[in-house]
Structures are given as structure tokens and as C-alpha cells.
Short mmCIF file of N, CA and C in Angstrom, two decimals:
data_model
loop_
_atom_site.label_atom_id
_atom_site.label_comp_id
_atom_site.label_asym_id
_atom_site.label_seq_id
_atom_site.Cartn_x
_atom_site.Cartn_y
_atom_site.Cartn_z
N MET A 1 -7.84 -35.02 -17.72
CA MET A 1 -9.01 -33.95 -17.64
C MET A 1 -10.21 -34.58 -17.82
N HIS A 2 -10.12 -36.01 -18.34
CA HIS A 2 -11.23 -36.85 -18.42
C HIS A 2 -12.29 -36.09 -19.64
N GLY A 3 -11.90 -35.59 -20.62
CA GLY A 3 -12.56 -35.09 -21.84
C GLY A 3 -12.94 -33.80 -21.54
N SER A 4 -12.86 -32.95 -20.51
CA SER A 4 -13.18 -31.82 -20.51
C SER A 4 -12.24 -30.67 -21.41
N LEU A 5 -12.68 -29.78 -21.59
CA LEU A 5 -11.99 -28.69 -22.29
C LEU A 5 -11.57 -27.34 -21.52
N ILE A 6 -10.64 -26.97 -21.53
CA ILE A 6 -10.15 -25.79 -20.95
C ILE A 6 -10.09 -24.59 -21.97
N SER A 7 -10.77 -23.39 -21.58
CA SER A 7 -10.67 -22.41 -22.76
C SER A 7 -9.47 -21.82 -22.80
N SER A 8 -8.83 -21.14 -23.85
CA SER A 8 -7.58 -20.69 -23.97
C SER A 8 -7.33 -19.49 -22.60
N GLN A 9 -8.57 -18.66 -22.54
CA GLN A 9 -8.41 -17.68 -21.71
C GLN A 9 -8.07 -18.17 -20.17
N VAL A 10 -8.71 -19.33 -19.79
CA VAL A 10 -8.70 -20.07 -18.44
C VAL A 10 -7.14 -20.54 -18.44
N TYR A 11 -6.79 -20.98 -19.55
CA TYR A 11 -5.61 -21.58 -19.67
C TYR A 11 -4.07 -20.57 -19.54
N ASN A 12 -4.67 -19.57 -20.38
CA ASN A 12 -3.55 -18.39 -20.22
C ASN A 12 -3.34 -17.58 -18.90
N THR A 13 -4.52 -17.59 -18.23
CA THR A 13 -4.77 -16.81 -16.86
C THR A 13 -3.97 -17.83 -15.86
N THR A 14 -4.31 -19.12 -16.09
CA THR A 14 -3.75 -19.98 -15.15
C THR A 14 -2.06 -19.95 -15.10
N VAL A 15 -1.74 -20.13 -16.61
CA VAL A 15 -0.34 -19.96 -16.88
C VAL A 15 0.24 -18.67 -16.36
N LYS A 16 -0.28 -17.58 -16.49
CA LYS A 16 0.31 -16.19 -16.12
C LYS A 16 0.08 -16.41 -14.66
N GLU A 17 -0.76 -16.76 -13.87
CA GLU A 17 -0.57 -16.91 -12.34
C GLU A 17 0.55 -17.56 -12.08
N ILE A 18 0.82 -18.89 -12.66
CA ILE A 18 1.81 -19.64 -12.28
C ILE A 18 3.14 -19.03 -12.45
N ILE A 19 3.24 -18.45 -13.48
CA ILE A 19 4.45 -17.30 -13.98
C ILE A 19 4.63 -16.46 -12.84
N TRP A 20 3.54 -15.48 -12.47
CA TRP A 20 3.85 -14.41 -11.59
C TRP A 20 4.10 -15.12 -10.27
N ASN A 21 3.63 -16.35 -9.80
CA ASN A 21 3.58 -16.58 -8.37
C ASN A 21 4.74 -17.49 -8.24
N THR A 22 5.43 -17.69 -9.28
CA THR A 22 6.93 -18.58 -9.16
C THR A 22 8.18 -17.75 -9.54
N ILE A 23 8.03 -16.45 -9.28
CA ILE A 23 9.23 -15.65 -9.80
C ILE A 23 10.29 -16.05 -8.57
N ASP A 24 11.46 -16.43 -9.38
CA ASP A 24 12.66 -16.94 -8.35
C ASP A 24 13.58 -15.94 -7.76
N MET A 25 14.35 -16.46 -7.05
CA MET A 25 15.32 -15.47 -6.35
C MET A 25 16.35 -14.71 -7.48
N LYS A 26 16.71 -15.55 -8.58
CA LYS A 26 17.60 -15.02 -9.63
C LYS A 26 16.65 -13.90 -10.32
N THR A 27 15.47 -13.90 -10.54
CA THR A 27 14.60 -13.15 -11.47
C THR A 27 14.47 -11.83 -10.33
N ILE A 28 14.25 -12.14 -9.00
CA ILE A 28 13.94 -10.92 -8.13
C ILE A 28 15.30 -10.10 -8.22
N GLY A 29 16.38 -10.83 -8.23
CA GLY A 29 17.80 -10.32 -8.29
C GLY A 29 17.91 -9.15 -9.18
N THR A 30 17.35 -9.48 -10.31
CA THR A 30 17.40 -8.69 -11.47
C THR A 30 16.54 -7.36 -11.52
N LEU A 31 15.48 -7.33 -10.69
CA LEU A 31 14.59 -6.32 -10.50
C LEU A 31 15.23 -5.11 -10.10
N PRO A 32 14.58 -4.02 -10.56
CA PRO A 32 15.07 -2.55 -9.82
C PRO A 32 14.84 -2.60 -8.48
N ALA A 33 15.50 -1.64 -7.74
CA ALA A 33 15.38 -1.89 -6.23
C ALA A 33 13.81 -1.36 -5.82
N GLU A 34 13.34 -0.50 -6.61
CA GLU A 34 11.92 0.05 -6.33
C GLU A 34 10.89 -1.21 -6.35
N LEU A 35 11.19 -2.12 -7.25
CA LEU A 35 10.19 -3.34 -7.49
C LEU A 35 10.61 -4.37 -6.44
N LYS A 36 11.99 -4.50 -5.99
CA LYS A 36 12.39 -5.60 -4.73
C LYS A 36 11.61 -4.76 -3.47
N VAL A 37 11.25 -3.85 -3.58
CA VAL A 37 10.65 -3.32 -2.17
C VAL A 37 9.20 -3.46 -2.27
N LEU A 38 8.72 -3.42 -3.37
CA LEU A 38 7.23 -3.93 -3.79
C LEU A 38 7.12 -5.27 -3.56
N MET A 39 7.98 -6.19 -3.76
CA MET A 39 7.97 -7.78 -3.88
C MET A 39 8.10 -7.99 -2.22
N ASN A 40 8.76 -7.34 -1.61
CA ASN A 40 8.96 -7.72 -0.09
C ASN A 40 7.62 -7.27 0.70
N HIS A 41 7.14 -6.05 0.13
CA HIS A 41 5.93 -5.72 0.74
C HIS A 41 4.93 -6.96 0.54
N ILE A 42 4.87 -7.16 -0.76
CA ILE A 42 3.94 -8.27 -0.92
C ILE A 42 4.10 -9.57 -0.14
N TYR A 43 5.23 -10.08 -0.06
CA TYR A 43 5.62 -11.22 0.78
C TYR A 43 5.05 -11.01 2.36
N GLU A 44 5.43 -9.91 2.80
CA GLU A 44 5.01 -9.55 4.23
C GLU A 44 3.70 -9.64 4.38
N TYR A 45 2.91 -9.08 3.31
CA TYR A 45 1.50 -9.04 3.21
C TYR A 45 0.72 -10.49 3.43
N LYS A 46 1.37 -11.42 2.35
CA LYS A 46 1.02 -12.56 2.24
C LYS A 46 1.33 -13.57 3.58
N LYS A 47 2.46 -13.25 4.26
CA LYS A 47 2.67 -14.11 5.44
C LYS A 47 1.96 -13.47 6.59
N GLY A 48 1.19 -12.51 6.49
CA GLY A 48 0.59 -11.85 7.76
C GLY A 48 1.08 -10.82 8.41
N VAL A 49 2.42 -10.46 8.05
CA VAL A 49 3.02 -9.49 8.83
C VAL A 49 2.25 -8.20 8.95
N ARG A 50 1.61 -7.80 7.89
CA ARG A 50 0.66 -6.60 7.93
C ARG A 50 -0.57 -6.85 7.12
N GLN A 51 -1.74 -5.99 7.56
CA GLN A 51 -2.89 -6.43 7.02
C GLN A 51 -3.03 -5.45 5.76
N MET A 52 -2.26 -4.18 5.68
CA MET A 52 -2.28 -3.25 4.80
C MET A 52 -1.05 -2.43 4.57
N VAL A 53 -0.48 -2.39 3.30
CA VAL A 53 0.46 -1.69 2.68
C VAL A 53 0.36 -0.46 2.01
N LEU A 54 1.04 0.60 2.40
CA LEU A 54 1.18 1.91 1.48
C LEU A 54 2.60 1.84 0.76
N TYR A 55 2.48 1.80 -0.68
CA TYR A 55 3.77 1.72 -1.23
C TYR A 55 3.81 2.81 -2.30
N THR A 56 4.80 3.77 -2.18
CA THR A 56 4.89 4.89 -3.24
C THR A 56 6.04 4.59 -4.15
N PHE A 57 5.71 4.91 -5.51
CA PHE A 57 6.51 4.37 -6.36
C PHE A 57 6.41 5.20 -7.74
N HIS A 58 7.36 5.14 -8.56
CA HIS A 58 7.23 5.75 -9.86
C HIS A 58 6.25 5.06 -10.57
N LYS A 59 5.61 6.10 -11.65
CA LYS A 59 4.43 5.43 -12.12
C LYS A 59 4.79 4.54 -13.34
N LYS A 60 6.02 4.70 -13.76
CA LYS A 60 6.50 3.81 -14.98
C LYS A 60 6.37 2.23 -14.72
N TYR A 61 6.38 1.92 -13.29
CA TYR A 61 6.04 0.55 -12.77
C TYR A 61 4.81 0.25 -12.48
N GLU A 62 3.83 1.20 -12.56
CA GLU A 62 2.41 0.60 -12.38
C GLU A 62 1.75 -0.54 -12.86
N THR A 63 2.23 -1.00 -14.29
CA THR A 63 1.65 -2.10 -14.69
C THR A 63 2.26 -3.54 -14.11
N PHE A 64 3.50 -3.34 -13.93
CA PHE A 64 4.10 -4.33 -13.18
C PHE A 64 3.59 -4.58 -11.72
N ALA A 65 3.43 -3.52 -11.12
CA ALA A 65 2.62 -3.55 -9.91
C ALA A 65 1.18 -4.22 -9.61
N VAL A 66 0.51 -3.58 -10.67
CA VAL A 66 -0.91 -3.86 -10.76
C VAL A 66 -1.02 -5.46 -11.26
N GLU A 67 -0.19 -5.82 -12.17
CA GLU A 67 -0.45 -7.32 -12.57
C GLU A 67 0.13 -8.31 -11.49
N ARG A 68 1.02 -7.77 -10.72
CA ARG A 68 1.61 -8.68 -9.73
C ARG A 68 0.54 -8.90 -8.60
N LEU A 69 -0.16 -7.85 -8.36
CA LEU A 69 -1.20 -7.84 -7.18
C LEU A 69 -2.42 -8.63 -7.66
N ALA A 70 -2.81 -8.28 -9.05
CA ALA A 70 -4.00 -9.08 -9.56
C ALA A 70 -3.77 -10.42 -9.66
N SER A 71 -2.56 -10.90 -10.07
CA SER A 71 -2.21 -12.30 -10.26
C SER A 71 -2.08 -12.88 -8.89
N GLN A 72 -2.16 -12.19 -7.76
CA GLN A 72 -2.15 -12.95 -6.38
C GLN A 72 -3.53 -12.69 -5.52
N HIS A 73 -4.63 -12.05 -6.32
CA HIS A 73 -5.77 -11.78 -6.08
C HIS A 73 -5.57 -10.89 -4.78
N ILE A 74 -4.99 -9.94 -4.82
CA ILE A 74 -4.83 -9.00 -3.41
C ILE A 74 -5.33 -7.59 -4.08
N ASN A 75 -6.36 -7.17 -2.93
CA ASN A 75 -6.98 -5.96 -3.13
C ASN A 75 -6.15 -4.83 -3.14
N TYR A 76 -6.22 -3.70 -4.17
CA TYR A 76 -5.46 -2.53 -4.11
C TYR A 76 -6.25 -1.32 -4.62
N LEU A 77 -5.71 -0.18 -4.05
CA LEU A 77 -6.33 1.17 -4.66
C LEU A 77 -4.89 1.94 -5.20
N ILE A 78 -4.94 2.62 -6.22
CA ILE A 78 -3.97 3.56 -6.59
C ILE A 78 -4.31 4.85 -6.62
N GLN A 79 -3.57 5.76 -6.31
CA GLN A 79 -3.69 7.21 -6.22
C GLN A 79 -2.73 8.01 -6.70
N PRO A 80 -2.76 9.10 -7.29
CA PRO A 80 -1.39 9.96 -7.71
C PRO A 80 -0.88 10.45 -6.53
N ALA A 81 0.23 10.64 -6.53
CA ALA A 81 1.20 11.22 -5.56
C ALA A 81 2.02 12.35 -5.73
N GLY A 82 2.17 12.68 -6.87
CA GLY A 82 2.98 13.76 -7.68
C GLY A 82 3.05 13.58 -9.10
N ASN A 83 3.92 14.30 -9.63
CA ASN A 83 4.13 14.47 -11.06
C ASN A 83 4.35 12.96 -11.63
N ASN A 84 5.33 11.98 -11.10
CA ASN A 84 5.54 10.96 -11.72
C ASN A 84 5.39 9.74 -10.71
N SER A 85 4.79 9.90 -9.55
CA SER A 85 4.66 8.85 -8.54
C SER A 85 3.41 8.52 -8.18
N LEU A 86 2.99 7.53 -7.75
CA LEU A 86 1.77 6.85 -7.34
C LEU A 86 1.76 6.49 -6.11
N ASN A 87 0.77 6.55 -5.19
CA ASN A 87 0.49 5.86 -3.92
C ASN A 87 -0.25 4.40 -4.34
N LEU A 88 0.34 3.25 -3.75
CA LEU A 88 -0.54 2.19 -3.87
C LEU A 88 -0.75 1.54 -2.63
N PHE A 89 -2.02 1.35 -2.27
CA PHE A 89 -2.48 0.78 -1.12
C PHE A 89 -2.82 -0.75 -1.28
N PHE A 90 -2.45 -1.55 -0.75
CA PHE A 90 -2.89 -3.03 -1.18
C PHE A 90 -3.07 -3.67 0.41
N GLY A 91 -3.98 -4.63 0.30
CA GLY A 91 -4.29 -5.41 1.68
C GLY A 91 -5.47 -5.99 1.48
N THR A 92 -6.07 -6.14 2.86
CA THR A 92 -7.46 -6.93 2.99
C THR A 92 -8.38 -6.17 2.46
N GLU A 93 -9.38 -6.72 1.98
CA GLU A 93 -10.73 -6.07 1.44
C GLU A 93 -11.37 -4.88 2.37
N GLU A 94 -11.21 -5.40 3.61
CA GLU A 94 -11.92 -4.38 4.80
C GLU A 94 -11.05 -3.21 4.78
N CYS A 95 -9.74 -3.28 4.96
CA CYS A 95 -8.72 -2.04 4.87
C CYS A 95 -8.79 -1.24 3.71
N ILE A 96 -8.86 -1.92 2.48
CA ILE A 96 -8.94 -1.10 1.26
C ILE A 96 -10.33 -0.46 1.08
N ASP A 97 -11.36 -1.02 1.52
CA ASP A 97 -12.49 -0.20 1.60
C ASP A 97 -12.54 1.00 2.49
N ALA A 98 -11.70 0.88 3.56
CA ALA A 98 -11.74 2.00 4.55
C ALA A 98 -11.07 3.05 3.98
N VAL A 99 -9.83 2.60 3.16
CA VAL A 99 -8.96 3.55 2.63
C VAL A 99 -9.76 4.46 1.48
N ARG A 100 -10.61 3.65 0.89
CA ARG A 100 -11.43 4.57 -0.22
C ARG A 100 -12.59 5.47 0.41
N PHE A 101 -12.98 5.20 1.78
CA PHE A 101 -13.79 6.33 2.37
C PHE A 101 -12.84 7.42 2.88
N ILE A 102 -11.64 7.07 3.37
CA ILE A 102 -10.81 8.04 4.24
C ILE A 102 -10.13 8.90 3.37
N ILE A 103 -9.51 8.29 2.37
CA ILE A 103 -8.40 9.15 1.56
C ILE A 103 -9.07 9.44 -0.01
N HIS A 104 -9.35 10.69 0.06
CA HIS A 104 -9.99 11.39 -1.08
C HIS A 104 -9.09 12.77 -1.35
N LYS A 105 -8.02 12.77 -1.13
CA LYS A 105 -7.06 13.99 -1.27
C LYS A 105 -5.56 13.28 -1.22
N PRO A 106 -4.63 14.14 -1.59
CA PRO A 106 -3.16 13.99 -1.34
C PRO A 106 -2.98 13.68 0.22
N LEU A 107 -2.07 13.00 0.43
CA LEU A 107 -1.89 12.58 1.63
C LEU A 107 -1.39 13.80 2.62
N ASN A 108 -0.86 14.55 2.03
CA ASN A 108 -0.33 15.78 2.66
C ASN A 108 -1.44 16.87 3.08
N GLU A 109 -2.48 16.42 2.43
CA GLU A 109 -3.60 17.28 2.71
C GLU A 109 -4.65 16.62 3.83
N LEU A 110 -4.31 15.44 4.52
CA LEU A 110 -5.32 14.94 5.28
C LEU A 110 -5.33 15.84 6.53
N THR A 111 -6.47 15.65 7.15
CA THR A 111 -6.86 16.15 8.34
C THR A 111 -5.81 15.34 9.57
N PRO A 112 -5.55 15.98 10.85
CA PRO A 112 -4.90 15.16 11.75
C PRO A 112 -5.48 13.91 12.04
N GLU A 113 -6.90 13.98 12.02
CA GLU A 113 -7.56 12.47 12.19
C GLU A 113 -7.58 11.63 11.28
N GLU A 114 -7.46 12.07 9.94
CA GLU A 114 -7.38 11.01 8.87
C GLU A 114 -6.07 10.56 9.01
N ASP A 115 -4.90 11.33 9.14
CA ASP A 115 -3.81 10.92 9.09
C ASP A 115 -3.41 9.81 10.26
N PHE A 116 -4.20 10.15 11.54
CA PHE A 116 -3.91 9.35 12.38
C PHE A 116 -4.59 7.82 12.10
N ILE A 117 -5.71 7.96 11.75
CA ILE A 117 -6.49 6.58 11.25
C ILE A 117 -5.56 6.04 10.40
N LEU A 118 -4.92 6.65 9.25
CA LEU A 118 -4.37 5.82 8.21
C LEU A 118 -2.96 5.13 8.77
N GLY A 119 -2.18 5.89 9.45
CA GLY A 119 -0.97 5.65 10.38
C GLY A 119 -1.42 4.02 11.25
N ALA A 120 -2.61 4.56 11.74
CA ALA A 120 -2.70 3.25 13.01
C ALA A 120 -3.09 2.00 11.79
N MET A 121 -3.89 2.23 10.72
CA MET A 121 -4.33 1.07 9.84
C MET A 121 -3.07 0.48 8.98
N LEU A 122 -2.01 1.28 8.94
CA LEU A 122 -0.70 0.77 8.28
C LEU A 122 0.09 0.13 9.38
N GLY A 123 -0.27 0.09 10.74
CA GLY A 123 0.67 -0.58 11.53
C GLY A 123 1.66 0.06 12.21
N TYR A 124 1.75 1.65 12.03
CA TYR A 124 2.70 2.33 12.51
C TYR A 124 2.69 2.54 14.24
N ASP A 125 3.79 2.63 14.83
CA ASP A 125 3.98 2.61 16.37
C ASP A 125 2.81 3.48 16.54
N ILE A 126 1.81 3.13 17.60
CA ILE A 126 0.80 3.90 18.04
C ILE A 126 1.06 4.90 18.95
N ARG A 127 2.16 5.02 19.76
CA ARG A 127 2.69 6.00 20.52
C ARG A 127 3.09 7.25 19.72
N LEU A 128 3.99 6.96 18.74
CA LEU A 128 4.36 7.97 17.60
C LEU A 128 3.42 8.37 16.78
N GLN A 129 2.13 7.62 16.71
CA GLN A 129 1.05 8.30 15.80
C GLN A 129 0.53 9.14 16.65
N CYS A 130 0.23 8.96 18.05
CA CYS A 130 -0.29 9.77 19.03
C CYS A 130 0.19 11.03 18.91
N GLU A 131 1.71 10.97 19.18
CA GLU A 131 2.52 11.97 19.24
C GLU A 131 2.31 13.07 17.87
N ARG A 132 2.45 12.37 16.68
CA ARG A 132 2.17 13.09 15.66
C ARG A 132 0.78 13.53 15.33
N TYR A 133 -0.12 13.03 15.92
CA TYR A 133 -1.47 13.56 15.81
C TYR A 133 -1.63 15.00 16.59
N CYS A 134 -1.01 15.00 17.79
CA CYS A 134 -0.87 16.12 18.71
C CYS A 134 -0.34 17.13 18.09
N LYS A 135 0.81 16.79 17.72
CA LYS A 135 1.57 18.03 16.92
C LYS A 135 0.81 18.52 15.80
N LYS A 136 0.28 17.84 15.27
CA LYS A 136 -0.43 18.38 13.98
C LYS A 136 -1.78 18.93 14.36
N LYS A 137 -2.21 18.50 15.30
CA LYS A 137 -3.50 19.03 15.75
C LYS A 137 -3.10 20.64 16.31
N CYS A 138 -2.25 20.69 17.05
CA CYS A 138 -1.76 21.89 17.63
C CYS A 138 -1.26 22.99 16.47
N LYS A 139 -0.67 22.50 15.36
CA LYS A 139 -0.17 23.07 14.38
C LYS A 139 -1.28 23.65 13.51
N LYS A 140 -2.33 22.72 13.27
CA LYS A 140 -3.34 23.08 12.25
C LYS A 140 -4.32 24.05 13.23
N CYS A 141 -4.37 23.99 14.33
CA CYS A 141 -5.24 24.82 15.24
C CYS A 141 -4.42 26.19 15.45
N GLN A 142 -3.16 26.22 15.32
CA GLN A 142 -2.14 27.37 15.28
C GLN A 142 -2.28 27.78 16.93
N VAL A 143 -2.28 26.81 17.68
CA VAL A 143 -2.14 26.97 19.25
C VAL A 143 -0.60 27.34 19.56
N ALA A 144 -0.56 28.41 20.21
CA ALA A 144 0.84 28.40 20.91
C ALA A 144 1.61 27.31 21.50
N CYS A 145 3.03 27.06 21.20
CA CYS A 145 3.64 26.12 21.97
C CYS A 145 3.28 25.80 23.33
N ALA A 146 3.12 26.83 24.09
CA ALA A 146 2.82 26.99 25.41
C ALA A 146 1.51 26.05 25.80
N ASP A 147 0.69 26.38 24.86
CA ASP A 147 -0.57 25.65 25.13
C ASP A 147 -0.55 24.40 25.01
N CYS A 148 0.34 23.55 24.26
CA CYS A 148 0.51 22.16 24.00
C CYS A 148 1.42 21.58 25.00
N ASP A 149 2.05 22.33 25.69
CA ASP A 149 3.26 21.63 26.91
C ASP A 149 2.69 20.52 27.55
N GLY A 150 1.35 20.69 28.07
CA GLY A 150 0.95 19.64 28.76
C GLY A 150 0.51 18.23 28.00
N ILE A 151 0.38 18.70 26.47
CA ILE A 151 -0.12 17.43 25.57
C ILE A 151 1.01 16.81 25.05
N ILE A 152 2.11 17.87 24.55
CA ILE A 152 3.37 17.28 23.76
C ILE A 152 4.64 17.64 24.58
N LYS A 153 5.26 16.52 24.67
CA LYS A 153 6.61 16.92 25.20
C LYS A 153 7.77 16.95 24.49
N GLN A 154 8.19 18.00 24.19
CA GLN A 154 9.22 18.54 23.16
C GLN A 154 10.72 17.95 23.44
#
């Protein structure tokens, strides 16, 4: 280090990051299934498989999830999803910024357009998203199924 000093805060942060970034397979094997899913989502995000993830989990794991994402410098947003559940969005800064603009209510209350955009951002099959959008749009407008026949193949 050639005479330079590292503050304990910087050292502790570095050690914490090393610990969080080097969880081995044995440790992962002891995690609850819900956290294994989170670890897999993080792995896929880091490998570029997806640009954004939506992970719904029990709020008792919030500290673990947040610390894991923070230690890897991953952008995230948490929103309530029910009495004991949370929705955790994480991914690129641009995606999380867009989620902040779009998602301002429970997911089951999204408009068909908001739902479509979110599904597309999450990388869901675009054909299925289009089908879902048309069904939600017809249902929301309370249009008779006959009026939707040309749009939605049942």
C-alpha cells in the first residue's frame, strides 16, 4: 500500500463486497428456495440474459435481497405486493427509471397499456403480451366477445 491508509469504512465495505460476491455453491445450497430464485435472477442479470427482473418474495427476505443487490451495485426498486410480499424490480438504470414512471400502483391495477409495457420490458414473449393486451383491453372496455373476434383468436 506504500504508506497509504484505508479507512475502516472502506475496508469493511470492501470485505463485505468480497463476502457477498463469493457466496459458493455450498452456501447457496443452504439458502431457502425463495432466495435461490433471487440468486438465479441476479446471475442471469449479470450475464446479460435479461436487462430487468421482477422478483416477488416474502418481506422477511428484504434485507438479504437489498444487501445482495447493493453489494453488486445493481439498481433496484421495491414496492409492496400484498400483506407479506414485496415486488423487487432490478436491472439497468434506464429500466428502473422507466419503472419508477410507469409503476405507481399495485400491478393488478395497471392499465392494459402499462401492463403491456412492463411485460415487454421484462422480456416476456411479445406475441403473448399482444394477446394479453387485447384481452385486457376488451375486458376493460366491456366489449362483447363478438366485437373482439377479429382481434383475439379464442
